[in-house]
């Protein structure tokens, strides 16, 4: 660098610039560059952009166990967003593979097997929107250890209103859950190259589960097609 | 007086280039056999006139697909060591116009949970496996039997066994990760000596017993173990 350059403090005057001023400026710039990522980079852009695709809350449903069926629950109910309750596993069970209007199925028994033993670690039932979840736990006795094997036991279509401890239709997940707590993160919409489709009770796709009662809008199971958002382009079905 | 023609001037570089190429062939390119790729030193992918390409690797791939290639792990599009397969991520295929992902035009039921793992997917899985530690894998391939390894390796730190000073199969990341001997976000997939572990290890060691171990592991997997 030439020592003879324009000194901003002496506009129009050409003369030697004190070296320490240049060094100080460089130091400030370096500090600013170092501080910028610290101030702006603490978030998780992957989860932020995912949550941005999920759309607004359905006012007919409100915020309760039946809200946002078909969405990746743990994106919000995880350690990053911290929505309460914190969940370790959550998803939605439907009765048919329809991409945007699947029929939710209530009283499906979801059984989770983890690496801590061969017996089912946890057993939970789906709500009227098809939603189910497992609370997060730090306790070794109740925590889930990945990878997980999953089975669902579905009621017959005429019995979805009754909670049976041993529903008769048994279906096993063909692979393991390795780390993703949101079932719907992979099981979403139509079957595709990166999705096996919704978690459904009817493997033969012949059984017709009854539509939820219009009396209770919380149970509509209406799905917002979040996976078709532009931010998910390239991995979503066309 | 010596006449110098344009033609003579043009010919000299040609001769020089030819000599240079010859020297390179003589001295360099064939001089170090150790630097060449030896295709006999990589675990078998296989070809069979009836069963087609990938016949030797398919049992191994099946284990990897079921145990590792879940959509939320090595079946993620964003992973470096990607495992494609019937029950996980399907390899990107383009439609006939070549600009859009196919929805079953090339294969029936080409979705996660649909048709069998294709040969293209097998080939990509093979690439994922052998490119994890390519040089070490070549060092290990076919070097020892499983029994010899078990007898010499226990308690001896990687990367070398004390007896032979050669790379040992149990030092490969591919083997250590699923045993959780190295940090593995997917957790412990199997114990040392489990069927899946034997499947992978014996295949790398070029031991014909690997296929049975793979088949048993898949049978156990389907049974919920």
Short mmCIF file of C-alpha atoms in Angstrom, two decimals:
data_model
loop_
_atom_site.label_atom_id
_atom_site.label_comp_id
_atom_site.label_asym_id
_atom_site.label_seq_id
_atom_site.Cartn_x
_atom_site.Cartn_y
_atom_site.Cartn_z
CA UNK A 1 0.00 0.00 0.00
CA UNK A 2 1.27 3.46 -0.82
CA UNK A 3 1.84 5.74 2.09
CA UNK A 4 0.54 8.56 -0.05
CA UNK A 5 -3.18 8.16 -0.29
CA UNK A 6 -6.30 10.19 0.45
CA UNK A 7 -6.71 10.78 4.17
CA UNK A 8 -10.46 10.89 4.91
CA UNK A 9 -9.84 13.24 7.83
CA UNK A 10 -8.15 15.66 5.55
CA UNK A 11 -10.44 15.64 2.56
CA UNK A 12 -8.77 16.78 -0.57
CA UNK A 13 -5.35 16.80 1.04
CA UNK A 14 -2.93 14.24 -0.28
CA UNK A 15 -0.32 13.21 2.21
CA UNK A 16 1.06 10.38 4.29
CA UNK A 17 -1.48 8.32 6.20
CA UNK A 18 -0.44 7.29 9.69
CA UNK A 19 0.07 3.53 9.64
CA UNK A 20 -1.59 2.96 13.01
CA UNK A 21 -4.88 4.37 11.73
CA UNK A 22 -4.87 1.82 8.93
CA UNK A 23 -4.08 -0.97 11.34
CA UNK A 24 -6.84 0.10 13.71
CA UNK A 25 -9.37 0.13 10.89
CA UNK A 26 -8.31 -3.34 9.88
CA UNK A 27 -8.68 -4.50 13.43
CA UNK A 28 -12.16 -3.05 13.67
CA UNK A 29 -13.17 -4.69 10.42
CA UNK A 30 -11.78 -8.00 11.60
CA UNK A 31 -13.64 -7.69 14.88
CA UNK A 32 -16.85 -6.81 13.09
CA UNK A 33 -16.45 -9.82 10.79
CA UNK A 34 -15.85 -12.08 13.74
CA UNK A 35 -18.80 -10.70 15.67
CA UNK A 36 -21.28 -10.87 12.79
CA UNK A 37 -21.58 -14.67 12.66
CA UNK A 38 -21.82 -14.78 16.45
CA UNK A 39 -24.73 -12.35 16.43
CA UNK A 40 -26.55 -13.81 13.45
CA UNK A 41 -25.48 -17.46 13.29
CA UNK A 42 -26.73 -19.03 16.52
CA UNK A 43 -29.98 -20.28 15.03
CA UNK A 44 -30.65 -23.48 13.18
CA UNK A 45 -31.51 -22.47 9.61
CA UNK A 46 -32.59 -26.00 8.70
CA UNK A 47 -35.29 -26.09 11.38
CA UNK A 48 -36.16 -22.42 10.86
CA UNK A 49 -36.85 -22.96 7.19
CA UNK A 50 -38.76 -26.18 7.90
CA UNK A 51 -41.00 -24.47 10.45
CA UNK A 52 -41.58 -21.61 8.01
CA UNK A 53 -43.15 -24.09 5.58
CA UNK A 54 -45.71 -25.38 8.08
CA UNK A 55 -48.26 -22.66 7.55
CA UNK A 56 -50.57 -20.94 10.03
CA UNK A 57 -52.52 -22.56 12.82
CA UNK A 58 -56.00 -23.82 11.88
CA UNK A 59 -58.35 -21.63 13.94
CA UNK A 60 -61.05 -24.36 13.95
CA UNK A 61 -58.70 -26.72 15.70
CA UNK A 62 -56.69 -24.45 17.96
CA UNK A 63 -53.51 -25.47 19.74
CA UNK A 64 -54.08 -28.90 21.26
CA UNK A 65 -53.15 -32.52 20.73
CA UNK A 66 -55.06 -32.61 17.44
CA UNK A 67 -53.44 -29.62 15.79
CA UNK A 68 -51.31 -29.76 12.66
CA UNK A 69 -51.86 -33.42 11.69
CA UNK A 70 -49.36 -34.70 9.14
CA UNK A 71 -46.72 -32.16 10.14
CA UNK A 72 -43.24 -32.86 11.58
CA UNK A 73 -44.16 -32.37 15.24
CA UNK A 74 -40.68 -32.46 16.76
CA UNK A 75 -39.56 -29.53 14.62
CA UNK A 76 -41.38 -27.35 17.17
CA UNK A 77 -41.76 -29.77 20.09
CA UNK A 78 -38.02 -30.37 20.21
CA UNK A 79 -35.04 -28.86 22.00
CA UNK A 80 -34.57 -26.04 19.50
CA UNK A 81 -38.02 -24.40 19.48
CA UNK A 82 -38.96 -25.76 22.86
CA UNK A 83 -42.73 -25.92 22.34
CA UNK A 84 -44.45 -27.67 25.22
CA UNK A 85 -44.68 -30.57 25.69
CA UNK A 86 -41.28 -31.63 24.46
CA UNK A 87 -41.66 -34.81 22.43
CA UNK A 88 -39.29 -37.59 21.48
CA UNK A 89 -41.54 -39.35 18.95
CA UNK A 90 -44.69 -38.01 17.33
CA UNK A 91 -46.71 -38.55 14.19
CA UNK A 92 -50.10 -39.12 12.60
CA UNK A 93 -51.89 -42.28 11.48
CA UNK A 94 -54.23 -42.20 8.53
CA UNK A 95 -56.58 -44.69 6.98
CA UNK A 96 -55.72 -44.14 3.34
CA UNK A 97 -52.80 -42.87 1.28
CA UNK A 98 -54.52 -39.77 -0.13
CA UNK A 99 -51.90 -37.01 -0.27
CA UNK A 100 -53.83 -34.01 1.02
CA UNK A 101 -57.13 -35.45 2.31
CA UNK A 102 -56.25 -38.61 4.17
CA UNK A 103 -58.70 -39.93 6.75
CA UNK A 104 -57.33 -39.87 10.29
CA UNK A 105 -57.72 -43.02 12.37
CA UNK A 106 -58.36 -42.91 16.10
CA UNK A 107 -57.37 -45.51 18.68
CA UNK A 108 -54.50 -46.98 16.73
CA UNK A 109 -52.04 -48.57 19.11
CA UNK A 110 -48.46 -47.53 18.35
CA UNK A 111 -45.78 -49.76 19.85
CA UNK A 112 -42.15 -48.69 19.99
CA UNK A 113 -39.24 -51.09 20.47
CA UNK A 114 -35.86 -49.57 21.24
CA UNK A 115 -32.33 -50.86 21.74
CA UNK A 116 -32.82 -51.11 25.49
CA UNK A 117 -34.80 -54.33 25.24
CA UNK A 118 -36.83 -56.69 23.13
CA UNK A 119 -40.23 -55.94 24.65
CA UNK A 120 -42.19 -52.92 23.52
CA UNK A 121 -40.74 -49.93 25.30
CA UNK A 122 -43.80 -47.78 24.93
CA UNK A 123 -47.34 -48.16 23.77
CA UNK A 124 -49.57 -45.20 22.96
CA UNK A 125 -52.85 -44.56 21.17
CA UNK A 126 -53.73 -42.12 18.42
CA UNK A 127 -56.20 -39.28 18.95
CA UNK A 128 -59.19 -38.49 16.75
CA UNK A 129 -57.00 -36.47 14.36
CA UNK A 130 -54.68 -39.47 14.05
CA UNK A 131 -52.01 -37.64 16.07
CA UNK A 132 -49.92 -39.43 18.68
CA UNK A 133 -46.85 -38.47 20.66
CA UNK A 134 -44.39 -39.64 23.29
CA UNK A 135 -43.14 -37.17 25.86
CA UNK A 136 -39.41 -36.60 25.92
CA UNK A 137 -37.63 -38.12 28.89
CA UNK A 138 -34.10 -37.91 30.29
CA UNK A 139 -34.75 -40.78 32.65
CA UNK A 140 -32.99 -43.97 31.60
CA UNK A 141 -36.01 -45.99 32.59
CA UNK A 142 -38.39 -44.16 30.30
CA UNK A 143 -36.16 -42.62 27.62
CA UNK A 144 -36.12 -44.08 24.13
CA UNK A 145 -32.84 -45.25 22.65
CA UNK A 146 -32.43 -45.17 18.90
CA UNK A 147 -32.74 -47.02 16.61
CA UNK A 148 -36.39 -47.89 17.08
CA UNK A 149 -38.62 -50.53 15.57
CA UNK A 150 -42.28 -49.60 15.24
CA UNK A 151 -45.52 -51.54 15.01
CA UNK A 152 -49.01 -50.19 14.70
CA UNK A 153 -52.15 -52.10 15.58
CA UNK A 154 -55.21 -50.65 13.91
CA UNK A 155 -58.88 -51.12 14.78
CA UNK A 156 -61.39 -52.34 12.25
CA UNK A 157 -63.11 -49.40 10.50
CA UNK A 158 -66.32 -49.98 12.47
CA UNK A 159 -64.46 -49.84 15.78
CA UNK A 160 -62.39 -46.67 15.50
CA UNK A 161 -64.46 -45.09 18.26
CA UNK A 162 -63.54 -47.79 20.80
CA UNK A 163 -60.20 -48.15 22.51
CA UNK A 164 -59.17 -51.78 22.32
CA UNK A 165 -55.88 -52.81 23.94
CA UNK A 166 -55.21 -55.27 21.16
CA UNK A 167 -56.55 -53.90 17.87
CA UNK A 168 -56.62 -56.67 15.27
CA UNK A 169 -54.78 -55.20 12.25
CA UNK A 170 -51.03 -55.48 12.82
CA UNK A 171 -48.53 -53.62 10.66
CA UNK A 172 -44.75 -53.38 11.15
CA UNK A 173 -42.51 -50.64 9.86
CA UNK A 174 -40.14 -52.17 7.32
CA UNK A 175 -37.10 -50.18 8.43
CA UNK A 176 -35.87 -48.64 11.66
CA UNK A 177 -36.16 -45.12 13.01
CA UNK A 178 -32.58 -43.96 13.35
CA UNK A 179 -32.82 -40.47 14.78
CA UNK A 180 -35.81 -38.52 13.46
CA UNK A 181 -38.52 -38.05 16.08
CA UNK A 182 -41.12 -36.77 13.64
CA UNK A 183 -42.69 -39.70 11.81
CA UNK A 184 -44.22 -37.28 9.32
CA UNK A 185 -40.81 -35.93 8.33
CA UNK A 186 -40.38 -39.07 6.20
CA UNK A 187 -44.00 -40.30 6.00
CA UNK A 188 -45.51 -37.43 4.08
CA UNK A 189 -47.97 -37.15 1.21
CA UNK A 190 -47.84 -39.54 -1.69
CA UNK A 191 -45.33 -42.33 -1.91
CA UNK A 192 -42.29 -41.03 -3.67
CA UNK A 193 -38.57 -41.57 -4.12
CA UNK A 194 -37.89 -40.17 -0.68
CA UNK A 195 -41.12 -41.04 1.10
CA UNK A 196 -43.06 -44.22 1.77
CA UNK A 197 -46.18 -42.07 2.04
CA UNK A 198 -48.33 -41.51 5.12
CA UNK A 199 -48.38 -43.92 8.02
CA UNK A 200 -51.54 -45.78 7.04
CA UNK A 201 -53.62 -48.49 8.62
CA UNK A 202 -54.69 -50.09 5.42
CA UNK A 203 -51.83 -51.87 3.69
CA UNK A 204 -54.18 -53.23 1.02
CA UNK A 205 -55.70 -49.77 0.49
CA UNK A 206 -59.09 -51.43 0.16
CA UNK A 207 -60.56 -50.68 3.57
CA UNK A 208 -62.52 -47.46 3.93
CA UNK A 209 -62.15 -45.83 7.32
CA UNK A 210 -65.01 -43.51 8.22
CA UNK A 211 -64.50 -39.79 7.88
CA UNK A 212 -64.30 -38.02 11.23
CA UNK A 213 -67.49 -36.54 12.54
CA UNK A 214 -68.30 -33.06 11.27
CA UNK A 215 -69.45 -32.32 14.81
CA UNK A 216 -65.88 -32.03 15.99
CA UNK A 217 -63.70 -29.86 13.76
CA UNK A 218 -60.67 -30.78 15.84
CA UNK A 219 -60.80 -34.25 14.34
CA UNK A 220 -60.87 -33.24 10.69
CA UNK A 221 -57.31 -34.43 10.12
CA UNK A 222 -57.09 -31.82 7.38
CA UNK A 223 -53.51 -31.70 6.14
CA UNK A 224 -51.57 -28.68 5.05
CA UNK A 225 -49.17 -29.76 2.25
CA UNK A 226 -46.07 -28.34 3.90
CA UNK A 227 -43.73 -30.68 2.04
CA UNK A 228 -44.63 -29.03 -1.25
CA UNK A 229 -43.27 -25.71 -0.10
CA UNK A 230 -40.70 -24.09 -2.43
CA UNK A 231 -38.06 -24.33 0.30
CA UNK A 232 -38.37 -28.08 0.09
CA UNK A 233 -38.00 -28.07 -3.68
CA UNK A 234 -35.97 -30.91 -5.07
CA UNK A 235 -37.13 -33.44 -2.54
CA UNK A 236 -40.86 -32.98 -2.79
CA UNK A 237 -43.24 -34.69 -5.19
CA UNK A 238 -44.04 -32.65 -8.29
CA UNK B 1 25.48 -24.09 -47.00
CA UNK B 2 22.87 -26.04 -45.19
CA UNK B 3 19.35 -25.39 -46.23
CA UNK B 4 16.92 -25.31 -43.37
CA UNK B 5 13.45 -26.00 -44.50
CA UNK B 6 10.23 -25.17 -42.67
CA UNK B 7 9.40 -28.83 -42.92
CA UNK B 8 12.45 -29.87 -40.88
CA UNK B 9 11.64 -27.31 -38.19
CA UNK B 10 8.11 -28.64 -37.95
CA UNK B 11 9.25 -32.24 -37.57
CA UNK B 12 11.55 -31.72 -34.57
CA UNK B 13 8.85 -31.04 -31.98
CA UNK B 14 7.04 -34.12 -33.18
CA UNK B 15 10.09 -36.25 -32.58
CA UNK B 16 10.66 -34.62 -29.20
CA UNK B 17 7.07 -35.26 -28.19
CA UNK B 18 7.32 -38.89 -29.26
CA UNK B 19 10.52 -39.35 -27.29
CA UNK B 20 8.95 -37.67 -24.28
CA UNK B 21 5.94 -39.94 -24.40
CA UNK B 22 8.18 -42.97 -24.73
CA UNK B 23 10.27 -41.89 -21.76
CA UNK B 24 7.17 -41.36 -19.67
CA UNK B 25 5.92 -44.82 -20.54
CA UNK B 26 9.28 -46.40 -19.82
CA UNK B 27 10.09 -44.60 -16.61
CA UNK B 28 6.95 -43.37 -14.98
CA UNK B 29 3.63 -44.85 -15.86
CA UNK B 30 4.62 -48.47 -15.58
CA UNK B 31 7.35 -48.01 -13.05
CA UNK B 32 5.36 -48.26 -9.84
CA UNK B 33 2.87 -51.10 -9.79
CA UNK B 34 1.87 -50.17 -6.24
CA UNK B 35 0.31 -46.93 -7.42
CA UNK B 36 -2.09 -48.60 -9.80
CA UNK B 37 -5.64 -49.52 -9.09
CA UNK B 38 -5.92 -53.25 -8.76
CA UNK B 39 -9.50 -54.26 -9.25
CA UNK B 40 -8.82 -57.66 -7.76
CA UNK B 41 -8.18 -55.95 -4.44
CA UNK B 42 -11.64 -54.61 -3.79
CA UNK B 43 -14.52 -56.59 -2.29
CA UNK B 44 -16.69 -58.27 -4.84
CA UNK B 45 -19.54 -56.51 -6.61
CA UNK B 46 -20.19 -59.47 -8.85
CA UNK B 47 -21.65 -60.45 -12.15
CA UNK B 48 -23.68 -63.47 -13.09
CA UNK B 49 -25.02 -64.20 -16.54
CA UNK B 50 -28.46 -65.03 -15.15
CA UNK B 51 -28.63 -62.89 -12.03
CA UNK B 52 -26.92 -59.87 -13.50
CA UNK B 53 -24.65 -57.23 -12.02
CA UNK B 54 -24.16 -56.79 -8.31
CA UNK B 55 -25.02 -60.37 -7.42
CA UNK B 56 -22.19 -60.67 -4.88
CA UNK B 57 -22.86 -57.33 -3.25
CA UNK B 58 -26.64 -57.54 -3.08
CA UNK B 59 -26.77 -59.53 0.20
CA UNK B 60 -24.45 -57.00 1.83
CA UNK B 61 -26.39 -54.10 0.39
CA UNK B 62 -29.64 -55.55 1.69
CA UNK B 63 -28.25 -55.56 5.23
CA UNK B 64 -26.97 -52.01 4.86
CA UNK B 65 -30.28 -50.86 3.38
CA UNK B 66 -32.31 -52.27 6.24
CA UNK B 67 -29.94 -51.43 9.09
CA UNK B 68 -28.42 -48.16 7.93
CA UNK B 69 -30.28 -46.78 4.91
CA UNK B 70 -33.28 -45.34 6.71
CA UNK B 71 -34.61 -42.09 5.33
CA UNK B 72 -33.57 -40.29 8.50
CA UNK B 73 -29.99 -41.58 8.43
CA UNK B 74 -27.84 -42.92 5.60
CA UNK B 75 -30.93 -42.86 3.41
CA UNK B 76 -30.99 -39.09 3.52
CA UNK B 77 -30.30 -37.24 0.29
CA UNK B 78 -27.91 -35.01 2.18
CA UNK B 79 -25.56 -37.67 3.49
CA UNK B 80 -22.14 -38.28 1.96
CA UNK B 81 -22.29 -42.02 2.59
CA UNK B 82 -25.68 -42.55 1.03
CA UNK B 83 -27.40 -45.92 0.95
CA UNK B 84 -30.22 -46.31 -1.55
CA UNK B 85 -32.71 -49.11 -1.47
CA UNK B 86 -36.16 -50.61 -1.55
CA UNK B 87 -37.11 -49.45 1.93
CA UNK B 88 -35.29 -46.12 1.94
CA UNK B 89 -34.21 -43.44 -0.46
CA UNK B 90 -34.56 -44.22 -4.13
CA UNK B 91 -31.83 -43.14 -6.48
CA UNK B 92 -32.67 -40.08 -8.49
CA UNK B 93 -33.93 -41.10 -11.89
CA UNK B 94 -35.03 -38.64 -14.51
CA UNK B 95 -38.02 -38.97 -16.76
CA UNK B 96 -37.68 -39.52 -20.49
CA UNK B 97 -37.27 -35.81 -21.11
CA UNK B 98 -34.48 -35.80 -18.56
CA UNK B 99 -35.52 -32.84 -16.48
CA UNK B 100 -37.91 -34.17 -13.86
CA UNK B 101 -37.76 -36.93 -11.28
CA UNK B 102 -39.51 -40.02 -12.45
CA UNK B 103 -42.69 -41.24 -10.81
CA UNK B 104 -42.42 -44.82 -11.89
CA UNK B 105 -41.74 -44.50 -15.59
CA UNK B 106 -38.48 -46.45 -15.49
CA UNK B 107 -39.50 -48.96 -12.86
CA UNK B 108 -42.83 -50.02 -11.44
CA UNK B 109 -43.51 -48.78 -7.93
CA UNK B 110 -40.33 -46.72 -7.80
CA UNK B 111 -40.83 -45.31 -4.34
CA UNK B 112 -39.65 -45.95 -0.81
CA UNK B 113 -41.17 -49.31 0.10
CA UNK B 114 -41.83 -50.20 -3.55
CA UNK B 115 -39.79 -52.13 -6.10
CA UNK B 116 -36.60 -54.06 -5.35
CA UNK B 117 -33.29 -52.23 -5.14
CA UNK B 118 -32.14 -51.56 -8.69
CA UNK B 119 -28.69 -52.33 -10.08
CA UNK B 120 -27.96 -48.62 -10.35
CA UNK B 121 -28.78 -48.28 -6.66
CA UNK B 122 -26.59 -51.27 -5.82
CA UNK B 123 -23.74 -49.74 -7.74
CA UNK B 124 -24.06 -46.44 -5.88
CA UNK B 125 -24.22 -48.26 -2.55
CA UNK B 126 -21.07 -50.14 -3.45
CA UNK B 127 -19.36 -46.85 -4.28
CA UNK B 128 -20.43 -45.43 -0.93
CA UNK B 129 -19.00 -48.38 0.94
CA UNK B 130 -15.66 -48.71 -0.82
CA UNK B 131 -15.00 -44.98 -1.02
CA UNK B 132 -15.26 -44.46 2.72
CA UNK B 133 -11.65 -45.59 3.23
CA UNK B 134 -10.59 -46.81 -0.21
CA UNK B 135 -6.89 -47.35 0.42
CA UNK B 136 -7.36 -49.07 3.76
CA UNK B 137 -10.08 -51.26 2.32
CA UNK B 138 -7.72 -52.46 -0.39
CA UNK B 139 -5.12 -53.15 2.28
CA UNK B 140 -7.58 -55.26 4.24
CA UNK B 141 -9.35 -57.09 1.42
CA UNK B 142 -8.80 -60.80 1.51
CA UNK B 143 -6.04 -60.51 4.06
CA UNK B 144 -7.26 -62.76 6.84
CA UNK B 145 -9.99 -65.14 7.75
CA UNK B 146 -12.49 -64.14 10.38
CA UNK B 147 -11.03 -66.65 12.84
CA UNK B 148 -7.52 -65.31 12.42
CA UNK B 149 -8.76 -61.80 12.98
CA UNK B 150 -10.60 -62.79 16.13
CA UNK B 151 -7.49 -64.48 17.44
CA UNK B 152 -5.13 -61.60 16.89
CA UNK B 153 -7.08 -58.41 17.18
CA UNK B 154 -8.53 -58.38 20.66
CA UNK B 155 -6.91 -55.74 22.78
CA UNK B 156 -4.61 -54.55 20.03
CA UNK B 157 -5.22 -50.94 19.07
CA UNK B 158 -5.94 -49.98 15.51
CA UNK B 159 -4.67 -49.31 12.96
CA UNK B 160 -2.19 -52.17 13.11
CA UNK B 161 -2.20 -55.60 14.55
CA UNK B 162 1.07 -56.43 16.29
CA UNK B 163 1.57 -59.74 14.55
CA UNK B 164 1.45 -58.75 10.91
CA UNK B 165 1.81 -54.97 10.95
CA UNK B 166 -0.91 -54.81 8.39
CA UNK B 167 -4.23 -53.10 8.40
CA UNK B 168 -6.91 -55.14 10.02
CA UNK B 169 -10.55 -55.35 9.03
CA UNK B 170 -11.64 -54.44 12.55
CA UNK B 171 -9.91 -51.09 12.20
CA UNK B 172 -12.11 -49.92 9.34
CA UNK B 173 -14.57 -47.16 10.15
CA UNK B 174 -17.18 -49.13 8.23
CA UNK B 175 -16.87 -51.92 10.78
CA UNK B 176 -16.30 -49.83 13.90
CA UNK B 177 -19.17 -47.35 13.52
CA UNK B 178 -22.09 -49.77 13.71
CA UNK B 179 -20.45 -51.41 16.74
CA UNK B 180 -20.21 -47.97 18.33
CA UNK B 181 -16.45 -48.38 18.70
CA UNK B 182 -16.36 -45.00 17.00
CA UNK B 183 -18.77 -42.12 17.55
CA UNK B 184 -21.93 -42.93 15.62
CA UNK B 185 -24.99 -40.77 15.78
CA UNK B 186 -27.16 -43.68 14.74
CA UNK B 187 -26.11 -45.57 17.85
CA UNK B 188 -25.12 -49.20 18.16
CA UNK B 189 -26.49 -51.16 15.24
CA UNK B 190 -25.03 -54.51 16.24
CA UNK B 191 -22.49 -56.15 18.50
CA UNK B 192 -19.17 -57.53 17.31
CA UNK B 193 -19.83 -61.01 15.99
CA UNK B 194 -23.51 -60.40 15.24
CA UNK B 195 -24.83 -61.69 11.93
CA UNK B 196 -24.82 -58.26 10.31
CA UNK B 197 -21.31 -57.60 11.57
CA UNK B 198 -20.13 -60.94 10.20
CA UNK B 199 -21.87 -60.27 6.89
CA UNK B 200 -19.92 -57.07 6.36
CA UNK B 201 -16.62 -58.30 7.75
CA UNK B 202 -16.52 -61.56 5.84
CA UNK B 203 -17.46 -59.85 2.61
CA UNK B 204 -14.51 -57.51 3.02
CA UNK B 205 -12.27 -60.46 3.85
CA UNK B 206 -13.41 -62.24 0.69
CA UNK B 207 -14.77 -65.13 2.72
CA UNK B 208 -17.57 -66.98 0.96
CA UNK B 209 -19.50 -67.42 4.20
CA UNK B 210 -20.68 -63.83 4.16
CA UNK B 211 -23.86 -64.46 2.16
CA UNK B 212 -25.35 -66.81 4.76
CA UNK B 213 -24.58 -64.34 7.54
CA UNK B 214 -26.31 -61.57 5.56
CA UNK B 215 -29.36 -63.72 4.91
CA UNK B 216 -29.65 -64.65 8.59
CA UNK B 217 -29.36 -61.03 9.63
CA UNK B 218 -32.19 -60.04 7.31
CA UNK B 219 -34.31 -62.90 8.60
CA UNK B 220 -33.65 -61.69 12.16
CA UNK B 221 -34.46 -58.14 11.15
CA UNK B 222 -37.80 -59.14 9.71
CA UNK B 223 -38.46 -61.04 12.89
CA UNK B 224 -37.95 -57.88 14.90
CA UNK B 225 -34.47 -58.56 16.33
#
